[in-house]
Amino acid sequence: MNTETDWAYQVFEPHGSEGWRPYGSDPERWQGAITASYSTEGARYAIGRVVGDLMTEWERAGLHHAMHVRVFLWHDEAGDMEEADFIVEVRPRSDIDAA
C-alpha cells in the first residue's frame, strides 16, 4: 500500500476588500505539489517546505520580517479555497519596533 500522496499548494496574499489573490509577481512560482506521506505529518512537512521557501526568498530580498500570506494545501489537487484541507496564515510580527 502506497502511503505517499501529492499535497497541492498555493500561496495567496491579501488584496483589500477583494479578498485574496495569488501571491507575488510570478504566482506560478508559488503553486505546485509536494509528495509526502498521506498523514497530518505529511501535510505539516509540505506546508513547512513552502513556508521555508517563502522565508528564504524574503530574506534574500532583504525583507527582515514576514509578509502577510496564506498557504492553502489540498490533498491530491488544488481546488477552491473553501475546500482546502489545511490553511496556514503567515503574518508579520506586530511587536517589532520600527527602526
JSON list of C-alpha atoms in Angstrom, two decimals:
[
{"chain": "A", "resi": 1, "resn": "MET", "atom": "CA", "xyz": [0.00, 0.00, 0.00]},
{"chain": "A", "resi": 2, "resn": "ASN", "atom": "CA", "xyz": [1.39, 3.39, -1.03]},
{"chain": "A", "resi": 3, "resn": "THR", "atom": "CA", "xyz": [1.30, 5.80, 1.89]},
{"chain": "A", "resi": 4, "resn": "GLU", "atom": "CA", "xyz": [2.54, 8.83, -0.07]},
{"chain": "A", "resi": 5, "resn": "THR", "atom": "CA", "xyz": [0.42, 11.44, -1.78]},
{"chain": "A", "resi": 6, "resn": "ASP", "atom": "CA", "xyz": [0.76, 14.73, -3.56]},
{"chain": "A", "resi": 7, "resn": "TRP", "atom": "CA", "xyz": [-0.15, 17.76, -1.50]},
{"chain": "A", "resi": 8, "resn": "ALA", "atom": "CA", "xyz": [-1.11, 20.59, -3.84]},
{"chain": "A", "resi": 9, "resn": "TYR", "atom": "CA", "xyz": [-0.35, 24.05, -2.51]},
{"chain": "A", "resi": 10, "resn": "GLN", "atom": "CA", "xyz": [-0.88, 27.67, -3.46]},
{"chain": "A", "resi": 11, "resn": "VAL", "atom": "CA", "xyz": [0.12, 30.88, -1.71]},
{"chain": "A", "resi": 12, "resn": "PHE", "atom": "CA", "xyz": [-2.19, 33.91, -1.60]},
{"chain": "A", "resi": 13, "resn": "GLU", "atom": "CA", "xyz": [-1.76, 37.48, -0.38]},
{"chain": "A", "resi": 14, "resn": "PRO", "atom": "CA", "xyz": [-4.42, 39.91, 0.89]},
{"chain": "A", "resi": 15, "resn": "HIS", "atom": "CA", "xyz": [-5.92, 42.21, -1.71]},
{"chain": "A", "resi": 16, "resn": "GLY", "atom": "CA", "xyz": [-8.02, 44.67, 0.27]},
{"chain": "A", "resi": 17, "resn": "SER", "atom": "CA", "xyz": [-11.77, 44.39, 0.01]},
{"chain": "A", "resi": 18, "resn": "GLU", "atom": "CA", "xyz": [-11.40, 41.98, -2.92]},
{"chain": "A", "resi": 19, "resn": "GLY", "atom": "CA", "xyz": [-10.15, 39.24, -0.60]},
{"chain": "A", "resi": 20, "resn": "TRP", "atom": "CA", "xyz": [-7.11, 37.17, -1.56]},
{"chain": "A", "resi": 21, "resn": "ARG", "atom": "CA", "xyz": [-5.13, 36.90, -4.80]},
{"chain": "A", "resi": 22, "resn": "PRO", "atom": "CA", "xyz": [-2.26, 34.65, -5.87]},
{"chain": "A", "resi": 23, "resn": "TYR", "atom": "CA", "xyz": [0.98, 35.76, -4.22]},
{"chain": "A", "resi": 24, "resn": "GLY", "atom": "CA", "xyz": [3.79, 37.62, -5.92]},
{"chain": "A", "resi": 25, "resn": "SER", "atom": "CA", "xyz": [4.70, 38.91, -9.33]},
{"chain": "A", "resi": 26, "resn": "ASP", "atom": "CA", "xyz": [5.08, 35.30, -10.55]},
{"chain": "A", "resi": 27, "resn": "PRO", "atom": "CA", "xyz": [2.13, 33.42, -8.97]},
{"chain": "A", "resi": 28, "resn": "GLU", "atom": "CA", "xyz": [3.05, 30.17, -10.74]},
{"chain": "A", "resi": 29, "resn": "ARG", "atom": "CA", "xyz": [6.21, 30.10, -8.62]},
{"chain": "A", "resi": 30, "resn": "TRP", "atom": "CA", "xyz": [4.04, 29.75, -5.52]},
{"chain": "A", "resi": 31, "resn": "GLN", "atom": "CA", "xyz": [1.80, 26.87, -6.55]},
{"chain": "A", "resi": 32, "resn": "GLY", "atom": "CA", "xyz": [2.58, 23.25, -7.14]},
{"chain": "A", "resi": 33, "resn": "ALA", "atom": "CA", "xyz": [2.71, 19.88, -5.42]},
{"chain": "A", "resi": 34, "resn": "ILE", "atom": "CA", "xyz": [4.92, 18.22, -2.83]},
{"chain": "A", "resi": 35, "resn": "THR", "atom": "CA", "xyz": [4.97, 14.47, -2.36]},
{"chain": "A", "resi": 36, "resn": "ALA", "atom": "CA", "xyz": [4.83, 13.43, 1.28]},
{"chain": "A", "resi": 37, "resn": "SER", "atom": "CA", "xyz": [3.08, 10.90, 3.47]},
{"chain": "A", "resi": 38, "resn": "TYR", "atom": "CA", "xyz": [-0.69, 10.78, 3.48]},
{"chain": "A", "resi": 39, "resn": "SER", "atom": "CA", "xyz": [-0.98, 11.94, 7.06]},
{"chain": "A", "resi": 40, "resn": "THR", "atom": "CA", "xyz": [-1.08, 15.07, 9.16]},
{"chain": "A", "resi": 41, "resn": "GLU", "atom": "CA", "xyz": [2.71, 14.80, 9.41]},
{"chain": "A", "resi": 42, "resn": "GLY", "atom": "CA", "xyz": [2.96, 14.79, 5.61]},
{"chain": "A", "resi": 43, "resn": "ALA", "atom": "CA", "xyz": [0.80, 17.90, 5.41]},
{"chain": "A", "resi": 44, "resn": "ARG", "atom": "CA", "xyz": [2.99, 19.61, 8.03]},
{"chain": "A", "resi": 45, "resn": "TYR", "atom": "CA", "xyz": [6.06, 18.69, 6.03]},
{"chain": "A", "resi": 46, "resn": "ALA", "atom": "CA", "xyz": [4.57, 20.14, 2.81]},
{"chain": "A", "resi": 47, "resn": "ILE", "atom": "CA", "xyz": [3.49, 23.39, 4.48]},
{"chain": "A", "resi": 48, "resn": "GLY", "atom": "CA", "xyz": [6.86, 23.65, 6.22]},
{"chain": "A", "resi": 49, "resn": "ARG", "atom": "CA", "xyz": [8.66, 23.40, 2.87]},
{"chain": "A", "resi": 50, "resn": "VAL", "atom": "CA", "xyz": [6.52, 26.15, 1.34]},
{"chain": "A", "resi": 51, "resn": "VAL", "atom": "CA", "xyz": [6.85, 28.49, 4.34]},
{"chain": "A", "resi": 52, "resn": "GLY", "atom": "CA", "xyz": [10.60, 27.81, 4.48]},
{"chain": "A", "resi": 53, "resn": "ASP", "atom": "CA", "xyz": [10.94, 28.74, 0.80]},
{"chain": "A", "resi": 54, "resn": "LEU", "atom": "CA", "xyz": [8.93, 31.91, 1.37]},
{"chain": "A", "resi": 55, "resn": "MET", "atom": "CA", "xyz": [11.10, 32.97, 4.33]},
{"chain": "A", "resi": 56, "resn": "THR", "atom": "CA", "xyz": [14.28, 32.25, 2.37]},
{"chain": "A", "resi": 57, "resn": "GLU", "atom": "CA", "xyz": [13.07, 34.40, -0.52]},
{"chain": "A", "resi": 58, "resn": "TRP", "atom": "CA", "xyz": [12.04, 37.24, 1.80]},
{"chain": "A", "resi": 59, "resn": "GLU", "atom": "CA", "xyz": [15.44, 37.14, 3.50]},
{"chain": "A", "resi": 60, "resn": "ARG", "atom": "CA", "xyz": [17.20, 37.12, 0.12]},
{"chain": "A", "resi": 61, "resn": "ALA", "atom": "CA", "xyz": [15.14, 40.16, -0.91]},
{"chain": "A", "resi": 62, "resn": "GLY", "atom": "CA", "xyz": [16.23, 41.99, 2.23]},
{"chain": "A", "resi": 63, "resn": "LEU", "atom": "CA", "xyz": [12.88, 41.78, 3.97]},
{"chain": "A", "resi": 64, "resn": "HIS", "atom": "CA", "xyz": [13.62, 41.35, 7.66]},
{"chain": "A", "resi": 65, "resn": "HIS", "atom": "CA", "xyz": [10.09, 40.32, 8.57]},
{"chain": "A", "resi": 66, "resn": "ALA", "atom": "CA", "xyz": [7.46, 38.06, 7.09]},
{"chain": "A", "resi": 67, "resn": "MET", "atom": "CA", "xyz": [4.91, 39.23, 4.59]},
{"chain": "A", "resi": 68, "resn": "HIS", "atom": "CA", "xyz": [1.21, 38.51, 5.13]},
{"chain": "A", "resi": 69, "resn": "VAL", "atom": "CA", "xyz": [0.24, 35.40, 3.16]},
{"chain": "A", "resi": 70, "resn": "ARG", "atom": "CA", "xyz": [-1.92, 32.31, 3.40]},
{"chain": "A", "resi": 71, "resn": "VAL", "atom": "CA", "xyz": [-0.69, 28.91, 2.30]},
{"chain": "A", "resi": 72, "resn": "PHE", "atom": "CA", "xyz": [-3.51, 26.62, 1.13]},
{"chain": "A", "resi": 73, "resn": "LEU", "atom": "CA", "xyz": [-2.94, 22.87, 0.98]},
{"chain": "A", "resi": 74, "resn": "TRP", "atom": "CA", "xyz": [-5.13, 20.28, -0.70]},
{"chain": "A", "resi": 75, "resn": "HIS", "atom": "CA", "xyz": [-4.82, 16.51, -0.81]},
{"chain": "A", "resi": 76, "resn": "ASP", "atom": "CA", "xyz": [-4.10, 15.42, -4.41]},
{"chain": "A", "resi": 77, "resn": "GLU", "atom": "CA", "xyz": [-5.05, 18.53, -6.39]},
{"chain": "A", "resi": 78, "resn": "ALA", "atom": "CA", "xyz": [-5.82, 22.20, -5.79]},
{"chain": "A", "resi": 79, "resn": "GLY", "atom": "CA", "xyz": [-9.42, 23.30, -5.58]},
{"chain": "A", "resi": 80, "resn": "ASP", "atom": "CA", "xyz": [-11.40, 26.19, -4.20]},
{"chain": "A", "resi": 81, "resn": "MET", "atom": "CA", "xyz": [-10.01, 27.99, -1.17]},
{"chain": "A", "resi": 82, "resn": "GLU", "atom": "CA", "xyz": [-13.02, 26.86, 0.86]},
{"chain": "A", "resi": 83, "resn": "GLU", "atom": "CA", "xyz": [-12.15, 23.22, 0.12]},
{"chain": "A", "resi": 84, "resn": "ALA", "atom": "CA", "xyz": [-8.54, 23.36, 1.32]},
{"chain": "A", "resi": 85, "resn": "ASP", "atom": "CA", "xyz": [-7.54, 20.61, 3.72]},
{"chain": "A", "resi": 86, "resn": "PHE", "atom": "CA", "xyz": [-5.15, 22.94, 5.57]},
{"chain": "A", "resi": 87, "resn": "ILE", "atom": "CA", "xyz": [-4.65, 26.71, 5.66]},
{"chain": "A", "resi": 88, "resn": "VAL", "atom": "CA", "xyz": [-1.67, 28.36, 7.33]},
{"chain": "A", "resi": 89, "resn": "GLU", "atom": "CA", "xyz": [-1.54, 32.12, 7.71]},
{"chain": "A", "resi": 90, "resn": "VAL", "atom": "CA", "xyz": [1.85, 33.83, 7.96]},
{"chain": "A", "resi": 91, "resn": "ARG", "atom": "CA", "xyz": [1.66, 37.35, 9.36]},
{"chain": "A", "resi": 92, "resn": "PRO", "atom": "CA", "xyz": [4.32, 39.92, 10.19]},
{"chain": "A", "resi": 93, "resn": "ARG", "atom": "CA", "xyz": [5.15, 40.24, 13.85]},
{"chain": "A", "resi": 94, "resn": "SER", "atom": "CA", "xyz": [3.40, 43.20, 15.39]},
{"chain": "A", "resi": 95, "resn": "ASP", "atom": "CA", "xyz": [5.86, 43.61, 18.26]},
{"chain": "A", "resi": 96, "resn": "ILE", "atom": "CA", "xyz": [8.84, 44.63, 16.09]},
{"chain": "A", "resi": 97, "resn": "ASP", "atom": "CA", "xyz": [9.96, 48.20, 16.66]},
{"chain": "A", "resi": 98, "resn": "ALA", "atom": "CA", "xyz": [10.29, 50.33, 13.54]},
{"chain": "A", "resi": 99, "resn": "ALA", "atom": "CA", "xyz": [13.95, 51.15, 13.00]}
]
